[in-house]
Short mmCIF file of C-alpha atoms and ligand atoms in Angstrom, two decimals:
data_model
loop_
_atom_site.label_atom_id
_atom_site.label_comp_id
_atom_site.label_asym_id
_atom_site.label_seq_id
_atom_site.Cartn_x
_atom_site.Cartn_y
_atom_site.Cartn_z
CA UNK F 1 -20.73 29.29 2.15
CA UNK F 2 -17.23 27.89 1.78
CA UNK F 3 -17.03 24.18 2.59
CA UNK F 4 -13.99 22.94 3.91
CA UNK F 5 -12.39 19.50 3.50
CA UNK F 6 -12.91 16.79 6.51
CA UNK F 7 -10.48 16.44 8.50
CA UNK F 8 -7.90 13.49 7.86
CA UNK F 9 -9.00 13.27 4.09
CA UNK F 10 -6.87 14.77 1.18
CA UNK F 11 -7.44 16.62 -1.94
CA UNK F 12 -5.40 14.70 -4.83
CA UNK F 13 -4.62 17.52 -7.23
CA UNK F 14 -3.19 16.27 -10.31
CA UNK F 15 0.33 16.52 -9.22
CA UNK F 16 -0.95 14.57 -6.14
CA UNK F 17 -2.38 12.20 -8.32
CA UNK F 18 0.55 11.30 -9.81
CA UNK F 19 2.05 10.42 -6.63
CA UNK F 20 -0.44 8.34 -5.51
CA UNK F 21 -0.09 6.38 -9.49
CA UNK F 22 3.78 6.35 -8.95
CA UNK F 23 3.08 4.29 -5.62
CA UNK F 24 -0.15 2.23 -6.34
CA UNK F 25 1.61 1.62 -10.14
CA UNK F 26 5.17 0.10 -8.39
CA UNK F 27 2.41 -1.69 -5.62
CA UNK F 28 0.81 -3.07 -8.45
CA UNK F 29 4.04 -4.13 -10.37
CA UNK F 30 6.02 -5.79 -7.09
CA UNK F 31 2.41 -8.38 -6.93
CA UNK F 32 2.60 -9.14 -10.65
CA UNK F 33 6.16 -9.72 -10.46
CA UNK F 34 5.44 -12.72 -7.58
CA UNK F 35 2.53 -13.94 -9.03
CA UNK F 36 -0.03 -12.24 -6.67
CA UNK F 37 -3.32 -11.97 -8.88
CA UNK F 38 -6.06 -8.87 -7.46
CA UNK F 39 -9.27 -8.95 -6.21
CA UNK F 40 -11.21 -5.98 -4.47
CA UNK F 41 -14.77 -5.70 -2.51
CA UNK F 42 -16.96 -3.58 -0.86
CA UNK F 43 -15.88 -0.54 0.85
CA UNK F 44 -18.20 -1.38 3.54
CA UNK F 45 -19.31 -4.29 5.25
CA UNK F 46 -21.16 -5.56 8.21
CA UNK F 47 -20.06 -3.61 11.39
CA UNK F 48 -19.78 -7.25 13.22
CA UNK F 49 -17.12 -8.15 10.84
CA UNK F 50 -14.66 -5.32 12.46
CA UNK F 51 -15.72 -5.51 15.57
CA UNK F 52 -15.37 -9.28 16.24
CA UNK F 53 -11.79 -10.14 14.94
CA UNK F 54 -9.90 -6.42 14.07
CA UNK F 55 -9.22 -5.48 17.74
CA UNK F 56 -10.12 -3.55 19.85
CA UNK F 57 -8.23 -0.46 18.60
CA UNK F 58 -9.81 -0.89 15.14
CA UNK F 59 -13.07 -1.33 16.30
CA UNK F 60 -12.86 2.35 18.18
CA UNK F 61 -11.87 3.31 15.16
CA UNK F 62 -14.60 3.05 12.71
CA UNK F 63 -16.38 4.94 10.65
CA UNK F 64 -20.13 3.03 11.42
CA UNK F 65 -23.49 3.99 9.90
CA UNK F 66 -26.92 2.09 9.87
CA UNK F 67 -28.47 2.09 6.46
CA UNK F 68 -32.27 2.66 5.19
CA UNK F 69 -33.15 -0.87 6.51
CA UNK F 70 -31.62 -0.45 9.93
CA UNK F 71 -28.42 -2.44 9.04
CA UNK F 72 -25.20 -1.41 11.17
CA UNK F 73 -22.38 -1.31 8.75
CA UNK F 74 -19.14 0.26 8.76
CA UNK F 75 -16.65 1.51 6.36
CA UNK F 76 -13.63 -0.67 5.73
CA UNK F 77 -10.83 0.02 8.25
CA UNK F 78 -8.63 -2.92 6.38
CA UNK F 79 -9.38 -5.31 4.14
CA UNK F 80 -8.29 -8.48 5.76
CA UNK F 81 -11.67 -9.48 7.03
CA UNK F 82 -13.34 -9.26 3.61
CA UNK F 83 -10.26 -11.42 2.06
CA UNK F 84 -11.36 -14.30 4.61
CA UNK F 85 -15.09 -13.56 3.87
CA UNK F 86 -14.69 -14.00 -0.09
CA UNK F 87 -12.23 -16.77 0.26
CA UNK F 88 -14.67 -18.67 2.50
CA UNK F 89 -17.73 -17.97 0.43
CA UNK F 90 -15.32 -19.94 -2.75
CA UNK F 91 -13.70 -21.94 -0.92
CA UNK F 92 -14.43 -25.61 -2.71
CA UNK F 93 -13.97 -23.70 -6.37
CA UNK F 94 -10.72 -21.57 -5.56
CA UNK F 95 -7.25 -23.26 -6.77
CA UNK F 96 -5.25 -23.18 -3.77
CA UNK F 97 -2.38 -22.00 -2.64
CA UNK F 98 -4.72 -18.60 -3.02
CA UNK F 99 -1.94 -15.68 -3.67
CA UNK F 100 -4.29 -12.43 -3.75
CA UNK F 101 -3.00 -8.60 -3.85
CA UNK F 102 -5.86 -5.41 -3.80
CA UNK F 103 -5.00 -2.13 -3.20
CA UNK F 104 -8.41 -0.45 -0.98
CA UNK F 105 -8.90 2.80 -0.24
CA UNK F 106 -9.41 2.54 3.57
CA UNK F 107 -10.75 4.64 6.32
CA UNK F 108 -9.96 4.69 10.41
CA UNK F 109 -11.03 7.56 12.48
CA UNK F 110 -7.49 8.17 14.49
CA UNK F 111 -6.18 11.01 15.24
CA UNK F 112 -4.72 12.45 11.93
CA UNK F 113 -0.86 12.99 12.00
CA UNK F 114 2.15 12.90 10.80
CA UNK F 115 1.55 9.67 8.21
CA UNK F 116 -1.66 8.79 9.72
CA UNK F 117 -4.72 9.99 8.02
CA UNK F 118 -8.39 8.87 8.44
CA UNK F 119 -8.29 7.99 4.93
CA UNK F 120 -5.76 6.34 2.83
CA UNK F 121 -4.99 3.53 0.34
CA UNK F 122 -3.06 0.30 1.74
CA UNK F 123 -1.45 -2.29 -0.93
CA UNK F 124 -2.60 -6.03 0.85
CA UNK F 125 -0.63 -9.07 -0.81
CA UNK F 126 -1.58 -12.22 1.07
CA UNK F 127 -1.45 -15.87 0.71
CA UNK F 128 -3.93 -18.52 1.88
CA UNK F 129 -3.85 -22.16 2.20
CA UNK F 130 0.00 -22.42 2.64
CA UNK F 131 1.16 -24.42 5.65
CA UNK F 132 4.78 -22.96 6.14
CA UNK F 133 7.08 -20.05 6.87
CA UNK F 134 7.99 -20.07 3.00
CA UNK F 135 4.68 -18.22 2.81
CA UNK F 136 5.70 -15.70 5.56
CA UNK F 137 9.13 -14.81 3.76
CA UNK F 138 7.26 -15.08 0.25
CA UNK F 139 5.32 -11.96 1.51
CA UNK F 140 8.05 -10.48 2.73
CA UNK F 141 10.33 -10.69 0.23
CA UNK F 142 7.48 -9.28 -1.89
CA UNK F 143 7.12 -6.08 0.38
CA UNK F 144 10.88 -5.45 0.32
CA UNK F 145 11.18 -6.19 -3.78
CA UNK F 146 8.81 -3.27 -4.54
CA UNK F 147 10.79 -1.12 -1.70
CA UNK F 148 14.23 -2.08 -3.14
CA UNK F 149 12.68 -1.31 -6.84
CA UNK F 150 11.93 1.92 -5.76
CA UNK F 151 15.28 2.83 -4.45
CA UNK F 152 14.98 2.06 -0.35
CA UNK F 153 17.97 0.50 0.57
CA UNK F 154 18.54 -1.44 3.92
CA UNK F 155 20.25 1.59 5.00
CA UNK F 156 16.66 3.30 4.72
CA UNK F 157 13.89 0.74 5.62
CA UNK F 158 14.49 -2.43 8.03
CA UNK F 159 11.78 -5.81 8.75
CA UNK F 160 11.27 -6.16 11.82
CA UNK F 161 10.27 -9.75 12.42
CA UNK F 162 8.79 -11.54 15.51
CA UNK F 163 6.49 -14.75 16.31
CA UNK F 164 3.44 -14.43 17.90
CA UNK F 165 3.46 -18.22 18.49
CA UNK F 166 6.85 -18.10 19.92
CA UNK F 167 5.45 -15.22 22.00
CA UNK F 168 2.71 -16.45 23.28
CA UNK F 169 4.81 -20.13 24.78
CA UNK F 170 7.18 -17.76 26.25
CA UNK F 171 4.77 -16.09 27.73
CA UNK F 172 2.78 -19.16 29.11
CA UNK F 173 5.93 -20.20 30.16
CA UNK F 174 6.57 -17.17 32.47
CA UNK F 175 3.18 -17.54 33.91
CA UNK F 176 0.36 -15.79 31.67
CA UNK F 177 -2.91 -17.44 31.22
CA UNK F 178 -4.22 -18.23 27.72
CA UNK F 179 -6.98 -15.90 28.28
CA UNK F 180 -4.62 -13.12 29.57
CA UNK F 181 -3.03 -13.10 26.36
CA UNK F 182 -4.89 -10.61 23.44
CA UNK F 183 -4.76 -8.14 26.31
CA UNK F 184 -0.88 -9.09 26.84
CA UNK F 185 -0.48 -8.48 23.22
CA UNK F 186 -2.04 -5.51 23.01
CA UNK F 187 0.15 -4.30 25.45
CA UNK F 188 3.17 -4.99 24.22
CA UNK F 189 2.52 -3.70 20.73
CA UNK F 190 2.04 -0.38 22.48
CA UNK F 191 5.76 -0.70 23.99
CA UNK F 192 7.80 1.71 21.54
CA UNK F 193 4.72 3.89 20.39
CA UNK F 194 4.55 5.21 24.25
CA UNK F 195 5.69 7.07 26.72
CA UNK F 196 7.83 4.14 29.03
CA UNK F 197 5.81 5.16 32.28
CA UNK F 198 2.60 5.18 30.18
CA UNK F 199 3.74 1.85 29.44
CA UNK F 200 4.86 0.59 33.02
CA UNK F 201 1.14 1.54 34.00
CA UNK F 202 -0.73 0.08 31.23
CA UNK F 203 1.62 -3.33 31.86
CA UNK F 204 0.71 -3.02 34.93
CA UNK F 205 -2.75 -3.24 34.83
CA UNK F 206 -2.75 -6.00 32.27
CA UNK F 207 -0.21 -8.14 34.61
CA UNK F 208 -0.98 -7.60 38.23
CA UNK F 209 1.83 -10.11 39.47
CA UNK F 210 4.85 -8.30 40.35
CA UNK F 211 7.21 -11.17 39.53
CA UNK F 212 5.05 -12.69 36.39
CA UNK F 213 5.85 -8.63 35.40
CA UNK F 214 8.96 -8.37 35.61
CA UNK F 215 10.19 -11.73 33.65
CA UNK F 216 7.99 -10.70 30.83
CA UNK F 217 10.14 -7.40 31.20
CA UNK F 218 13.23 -9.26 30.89
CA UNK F 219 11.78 -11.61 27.93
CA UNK F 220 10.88 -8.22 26.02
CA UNK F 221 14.90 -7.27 26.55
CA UNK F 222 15.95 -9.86 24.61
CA UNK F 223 18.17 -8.99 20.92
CA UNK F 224 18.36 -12.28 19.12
CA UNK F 225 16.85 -15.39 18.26
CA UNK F 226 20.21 -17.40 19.51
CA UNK F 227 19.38 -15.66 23.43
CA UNK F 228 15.81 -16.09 23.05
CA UNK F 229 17.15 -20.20 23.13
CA UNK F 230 17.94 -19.36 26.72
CA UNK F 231 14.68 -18.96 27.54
CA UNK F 232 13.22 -21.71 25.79
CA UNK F 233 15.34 -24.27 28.23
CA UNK F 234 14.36 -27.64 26.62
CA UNK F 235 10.64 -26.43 26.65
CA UNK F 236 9.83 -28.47 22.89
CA UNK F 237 7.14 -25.76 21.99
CA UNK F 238 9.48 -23.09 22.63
CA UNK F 239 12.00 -24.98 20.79
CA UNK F 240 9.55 -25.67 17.90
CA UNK F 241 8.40 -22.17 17.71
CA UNK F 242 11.55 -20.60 18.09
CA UNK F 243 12.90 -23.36 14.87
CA UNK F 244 10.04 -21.95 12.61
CA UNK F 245 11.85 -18.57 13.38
CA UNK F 246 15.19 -19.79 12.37
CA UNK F 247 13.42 -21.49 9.22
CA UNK F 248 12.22 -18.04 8.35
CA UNK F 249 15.46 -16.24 8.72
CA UNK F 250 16.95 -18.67 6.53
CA UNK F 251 14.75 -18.12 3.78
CA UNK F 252 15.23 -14.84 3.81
CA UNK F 253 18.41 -15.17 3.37
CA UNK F 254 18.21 -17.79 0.16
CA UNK F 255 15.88 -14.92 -1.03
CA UNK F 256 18.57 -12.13 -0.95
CA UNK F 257 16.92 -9.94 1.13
CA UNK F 258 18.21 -10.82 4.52
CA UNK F 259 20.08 -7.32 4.56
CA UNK F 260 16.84 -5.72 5.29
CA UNK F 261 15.11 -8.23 7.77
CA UNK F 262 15.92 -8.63 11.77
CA UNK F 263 14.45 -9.97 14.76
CA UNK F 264 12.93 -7.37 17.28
CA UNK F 265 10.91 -9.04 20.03
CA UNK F 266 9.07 -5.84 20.32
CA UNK F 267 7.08 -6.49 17.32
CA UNK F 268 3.29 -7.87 18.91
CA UNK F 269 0.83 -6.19 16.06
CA UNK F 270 -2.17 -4.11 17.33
CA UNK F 271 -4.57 -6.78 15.61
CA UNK F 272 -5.78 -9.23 17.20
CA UNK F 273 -5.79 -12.30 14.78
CA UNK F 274 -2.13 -12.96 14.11
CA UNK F 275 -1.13 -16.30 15.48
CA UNK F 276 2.71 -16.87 13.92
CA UNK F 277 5.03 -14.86 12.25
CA UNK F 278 4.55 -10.89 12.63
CA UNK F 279 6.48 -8.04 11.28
CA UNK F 280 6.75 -4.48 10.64
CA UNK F 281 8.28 -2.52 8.62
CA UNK F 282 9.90 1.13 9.40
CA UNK F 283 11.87 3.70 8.22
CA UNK F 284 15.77 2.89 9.76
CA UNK F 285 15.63 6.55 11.80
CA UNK F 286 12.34 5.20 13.30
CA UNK F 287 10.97 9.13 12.98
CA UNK F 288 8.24 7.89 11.27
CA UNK F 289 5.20 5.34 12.37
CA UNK F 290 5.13 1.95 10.39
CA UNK F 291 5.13 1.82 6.71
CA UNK F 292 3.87 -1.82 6.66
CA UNK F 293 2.68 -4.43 9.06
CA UNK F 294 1.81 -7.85 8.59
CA UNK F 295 1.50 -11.58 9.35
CA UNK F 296 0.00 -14.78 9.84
CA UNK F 297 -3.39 -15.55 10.92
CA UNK F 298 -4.36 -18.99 10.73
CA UNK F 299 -7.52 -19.00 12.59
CA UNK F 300 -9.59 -16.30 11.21
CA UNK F 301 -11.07 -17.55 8.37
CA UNK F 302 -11.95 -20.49 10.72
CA UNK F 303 -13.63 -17.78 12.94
CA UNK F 304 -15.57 -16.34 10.51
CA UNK F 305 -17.58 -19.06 9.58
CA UNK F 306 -14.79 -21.19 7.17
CA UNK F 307 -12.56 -24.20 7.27
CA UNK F 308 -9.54 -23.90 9.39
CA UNK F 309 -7.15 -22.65 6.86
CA UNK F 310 -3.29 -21.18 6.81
CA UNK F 311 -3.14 -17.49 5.94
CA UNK F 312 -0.76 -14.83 5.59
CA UNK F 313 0.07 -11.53 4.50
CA UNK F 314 0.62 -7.77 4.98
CA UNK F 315 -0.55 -4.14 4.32
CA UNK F 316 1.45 -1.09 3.21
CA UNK F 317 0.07 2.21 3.77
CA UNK F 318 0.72 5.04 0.87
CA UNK F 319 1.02 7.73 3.46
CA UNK F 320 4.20 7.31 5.78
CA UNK F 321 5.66 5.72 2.55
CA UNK F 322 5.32 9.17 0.17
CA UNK F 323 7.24 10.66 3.14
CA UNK F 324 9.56 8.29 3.29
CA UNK F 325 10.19 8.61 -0.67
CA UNK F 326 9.84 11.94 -1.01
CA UNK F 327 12.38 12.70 2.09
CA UNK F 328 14.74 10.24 0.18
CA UNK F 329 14.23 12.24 -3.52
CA UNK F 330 12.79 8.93 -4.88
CA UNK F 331 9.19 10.76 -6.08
CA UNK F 332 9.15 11.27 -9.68
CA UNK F 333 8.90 14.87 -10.70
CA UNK F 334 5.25 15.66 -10.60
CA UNK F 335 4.09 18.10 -12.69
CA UNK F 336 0.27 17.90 -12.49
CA UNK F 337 0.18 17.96 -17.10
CA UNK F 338 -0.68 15.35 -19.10
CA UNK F 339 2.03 13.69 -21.89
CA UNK F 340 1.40 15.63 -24.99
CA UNK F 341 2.86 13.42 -28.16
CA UNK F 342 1.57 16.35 -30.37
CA UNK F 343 -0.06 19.82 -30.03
CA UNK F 344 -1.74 20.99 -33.40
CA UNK F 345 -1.95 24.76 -33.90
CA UNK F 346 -3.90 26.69 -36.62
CA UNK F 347 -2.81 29.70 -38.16
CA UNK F 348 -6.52 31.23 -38.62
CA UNK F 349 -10.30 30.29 -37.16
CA UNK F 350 -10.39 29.18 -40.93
CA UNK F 351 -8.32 25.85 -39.93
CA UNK F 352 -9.87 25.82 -36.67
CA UNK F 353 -11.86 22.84 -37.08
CA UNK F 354 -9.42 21.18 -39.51
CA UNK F 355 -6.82 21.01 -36.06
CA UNK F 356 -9.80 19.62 -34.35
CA UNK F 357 -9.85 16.92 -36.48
CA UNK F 358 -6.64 16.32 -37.01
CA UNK F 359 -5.88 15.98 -33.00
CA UNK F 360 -8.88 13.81 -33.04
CA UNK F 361 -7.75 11.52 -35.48
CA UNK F 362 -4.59 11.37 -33.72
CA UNK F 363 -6.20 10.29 -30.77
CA UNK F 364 -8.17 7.79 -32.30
CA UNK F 365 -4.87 6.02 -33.24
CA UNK F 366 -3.73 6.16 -29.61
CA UNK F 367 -1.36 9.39 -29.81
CA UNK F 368 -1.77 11.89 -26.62
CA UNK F 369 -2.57 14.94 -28.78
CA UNK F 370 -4.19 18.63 -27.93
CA UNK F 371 -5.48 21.46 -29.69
CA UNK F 372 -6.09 25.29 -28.93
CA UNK F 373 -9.70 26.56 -28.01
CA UNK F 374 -8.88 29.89 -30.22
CA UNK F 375 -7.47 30.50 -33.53
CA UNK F 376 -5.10 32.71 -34.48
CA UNK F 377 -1.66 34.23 -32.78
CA UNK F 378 0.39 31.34 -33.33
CA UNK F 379 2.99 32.53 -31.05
CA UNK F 380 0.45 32.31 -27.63
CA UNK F 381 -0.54 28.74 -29.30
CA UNK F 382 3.16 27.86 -29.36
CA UNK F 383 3.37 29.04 -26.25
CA UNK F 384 1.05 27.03 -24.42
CA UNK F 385 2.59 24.01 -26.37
CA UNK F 386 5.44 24.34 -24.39
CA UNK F 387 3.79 24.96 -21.19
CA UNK F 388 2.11 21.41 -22.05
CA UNK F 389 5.34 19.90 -22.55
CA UNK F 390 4.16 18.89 -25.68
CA UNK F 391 6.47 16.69 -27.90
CA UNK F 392 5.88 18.10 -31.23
CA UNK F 393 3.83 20.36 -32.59
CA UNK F 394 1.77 20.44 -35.54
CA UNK F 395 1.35 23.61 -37.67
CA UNK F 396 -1.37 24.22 -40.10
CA UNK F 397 -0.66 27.51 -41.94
CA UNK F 398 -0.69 28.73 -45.39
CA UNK F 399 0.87 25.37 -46.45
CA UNK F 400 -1.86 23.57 -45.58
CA UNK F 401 -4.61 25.47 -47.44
CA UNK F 402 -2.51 25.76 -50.51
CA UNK F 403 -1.27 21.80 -50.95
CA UNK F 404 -2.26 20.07 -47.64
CA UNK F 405 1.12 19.85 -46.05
CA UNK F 406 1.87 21.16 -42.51
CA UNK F 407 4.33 22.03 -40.54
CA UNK F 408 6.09 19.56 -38.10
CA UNK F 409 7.99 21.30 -35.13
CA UNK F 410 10.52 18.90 -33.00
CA UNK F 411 10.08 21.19 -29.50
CA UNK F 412 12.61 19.76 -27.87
CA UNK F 413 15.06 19.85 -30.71
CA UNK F 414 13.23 22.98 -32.18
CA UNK F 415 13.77 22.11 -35.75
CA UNK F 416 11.06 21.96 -38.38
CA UNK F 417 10.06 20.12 -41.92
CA UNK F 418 6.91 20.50 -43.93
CA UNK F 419 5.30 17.42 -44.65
CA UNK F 420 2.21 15.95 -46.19
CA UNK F 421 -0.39 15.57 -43.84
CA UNK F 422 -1.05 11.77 -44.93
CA UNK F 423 2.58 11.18 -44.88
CA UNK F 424 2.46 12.57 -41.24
CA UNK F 425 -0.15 10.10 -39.87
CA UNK F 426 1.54 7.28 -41.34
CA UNK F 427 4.99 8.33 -39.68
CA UNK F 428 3.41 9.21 -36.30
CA UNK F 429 1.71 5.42 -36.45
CA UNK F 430 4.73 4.07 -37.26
P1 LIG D 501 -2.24 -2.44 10.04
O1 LIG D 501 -0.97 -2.58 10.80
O2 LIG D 501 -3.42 -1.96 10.75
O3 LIG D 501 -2.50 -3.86 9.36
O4 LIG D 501 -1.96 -1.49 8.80
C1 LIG D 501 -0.92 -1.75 7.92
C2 LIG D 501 -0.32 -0.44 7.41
O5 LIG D 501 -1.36 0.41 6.91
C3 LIG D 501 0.37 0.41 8.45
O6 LIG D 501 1.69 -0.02 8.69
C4 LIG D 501 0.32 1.78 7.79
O7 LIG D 501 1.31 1.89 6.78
C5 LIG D 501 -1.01 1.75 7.10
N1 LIG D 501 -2.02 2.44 7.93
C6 LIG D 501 -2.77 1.95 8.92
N2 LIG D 501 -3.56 2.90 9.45
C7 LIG D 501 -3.31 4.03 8.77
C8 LIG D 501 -3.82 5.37 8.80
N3 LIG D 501 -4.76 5.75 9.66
N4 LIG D 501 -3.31 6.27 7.93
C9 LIG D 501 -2.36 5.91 7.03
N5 LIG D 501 -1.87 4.67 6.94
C10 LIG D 501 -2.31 3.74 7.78
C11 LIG D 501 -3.64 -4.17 8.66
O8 LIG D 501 -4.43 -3.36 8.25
C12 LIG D 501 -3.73 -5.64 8.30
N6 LIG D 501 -5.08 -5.90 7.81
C13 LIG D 501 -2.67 -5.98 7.29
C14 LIG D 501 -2.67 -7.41 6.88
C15 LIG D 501 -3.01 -7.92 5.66
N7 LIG D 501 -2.34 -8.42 7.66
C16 LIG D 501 -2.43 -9.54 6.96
N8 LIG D 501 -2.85 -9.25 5.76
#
């Protein structure tokens, strides 16, 4: 019986594999680079943990099991809620400002498509205990450094960058209770991902007055920072919130990056524990769904048991990002082979296990080398050097039986000298 793979999940072939290393490698490299240091946990948790502070859409979303002893857990959707777990159970003993990168392997049951999958890995770079919007841009600029290392211009990837908190006293302002708000939110987020009379009749329902509607319409129009001032009208939490915006944007900028970051109002997040700064990132032709998403969320480590605490930070998913690269020619060649430094070939099943030995000791001093399973035909041995990509090749032929030398074949240059096997290791260490 042939056994197919599950739906959503992916095979990673070699040459795969090197994709996902390329990524997870340049991931790994943008965190060093600003200091981030990583940390990982369990792939599953509690199934409380998701469904209290992830949202609702996450929490329809999970993979959930109960174990042997009749615990309900769930596989990790994201990885957020364990970061505020760990840092809470440390909290006294960790030096703070906390600046933490991991790079899970996550799983959401949505509807696979084009960049969505039900599994995938997400790179999560987040800073806790830091009080100000320089911790907003420092994630952000760390986001758009690995991006710009990889070759995305601003001509091929934008930040979009909102404020919850600015949202949320402009909406208060207009009318909508505090407790009207998560549903608000999640709303809004849905605004460019739907259909706009799907969206009339889901804003609809979460806004009944007519009026109240229609000024949150007009608020959700708005281009810049400068006209969101407008609105704002000498309301000093409106002015204070929309400031912290400004403060952001100006960082940015000191940063270098500014070229790649602008405000879009339309940015809300699907989950439901941001409370500042939010952002996404796309692709500039929007054809694809986010590539990142992010921001602050000061209260949830609070909620989850912990001291109230400033946090902040975003996830990048692998999957509409290896579209993104790959449409752009920024992959790497993948060719599914290993790096062979040196393949050693034996003329006759005599030498056989003197090439074993020889590629082993190789090895042993840290050169990639490879060996035939069969003696003989030098020419198929040869040949399968090259299908390797080997780098050089080592020969042992008559030479070698007579006075211990072999033969040393440059494959790329395809010349050859016959040198003393001793001589040889001591070059190749060198
Ligand atoms: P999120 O917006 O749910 O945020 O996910 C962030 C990114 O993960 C998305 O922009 C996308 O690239 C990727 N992603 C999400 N779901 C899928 C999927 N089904 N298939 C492929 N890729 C996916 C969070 O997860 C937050 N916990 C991020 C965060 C960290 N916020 C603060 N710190």
């Amino acid at each position: 019986m042939k056994i197919p793979s599950v739906k959503g999940t992916r095979d990673f072939y070699p040459d795969v594999m090197s994709v996902r290393n390329f990524i997870i490698d340049g991931w790994k490299g943008a965190s060093v680079r600003s200091n981030f240091v990583e940390y990982d946990g369990p792939i599953f948790e509690y199934l409380t943990m998701y469904q209290q502070k992830s949202g609702d859409e996450i929490a329809s979303q999970l993979f959930a099991f109960t174990d042997r002893g009749g615990r309900d857990l769930a596989i990790r959707p994201e990885i957020t809620p364990t970061l505020a777990r760990m840092v809470n159970q440390r909290i006294n003993a960790l030096p703070k400002p906390i600046k933490w990168f991991s790079v899970p392997r996550l799983c959401r049951a949505e509807r696979p498509q084009k960049g969505r999958l039900r599994e995938f890995f997400q790179w999560n770079v987040d800073i806790i205990g830091v009080d100000d919007v320089l911790a907003d841009a420092e994630t952000i600029f760390c986001a758009v450094d690995y991006l710009r290392q990889v070759g995305l211009t601003s001509s091929d990837v934008a930040v979009r960058i909102s404020s919850r908190k600015m949202l949320a006293v402009m909406l208060k302002t207009l009318g909508i209770a505090d407790e009207q708000l998560n549903a608000v939110y999640a709303v809004l987020d849905k605004r460019s991902k739907i259909p706009a009379e799907a969206f009339e009749k889901i804003l609809a329902e979460a806004i009944a007055d007519e009026v109240v509607r229609s000024k949150v319409a007009e608020l959700m129009a708005v281009e810049s920072v400068e006209q969101l001032d407008l609105f704002a009208a000498g309301n000093q939490k409106c002015i204070d919130a929309l400031d912290e915006l400004k403060q952001l944007f100006s960082c940015l900028e000191s940063m270098g990056i500014a070229d790649y970051c602008k405000f879009d109002i339309g940015i809300v997040r699907g989950l439901a524990y941001y409370t500042g700064v939010v952002f996404e990132i796309y692709d500039t032709s929007s054809s694809l769904r986010a590539i990142c998403g992010g921001g602050r969320y000061d209260n949830l480590l609070a909620d989850f048991g912990g001291p109230k605490i400033s946090a902040t930070g975003f996830g990048m998913g692998d999957c509409v990002l290896a579209i993104l690269l790959e449409e752009k020619g920024l992959l790497p060649k993948a060719s599914g082979l290993g790096t062979v430094d040196c393949y050693v070939a034996c003329l006759d099943e005599e030498l056989r296990q003197k090439s074993v030995k020889i590629a082993a000791k190789l090895r042993a001093s840290g050169i990639c080398a490879e060996f035939s399973y069969k003696s003989g035909n030098l020419g198929k041995q040869l040949k399968q050097a090259s299908a390797l990509n080997a780098k050089s090749c080592i020969i042992l032929g008559q030479e070698f039986k007579q006075d211990g030398k072999v033969v040393l074949k440059d494959m790329a240059e395809g010349s050859q000298q016959i040198i003393a096997i001793e001589e040889l290791f001591k070059q190749m260490q060198s």
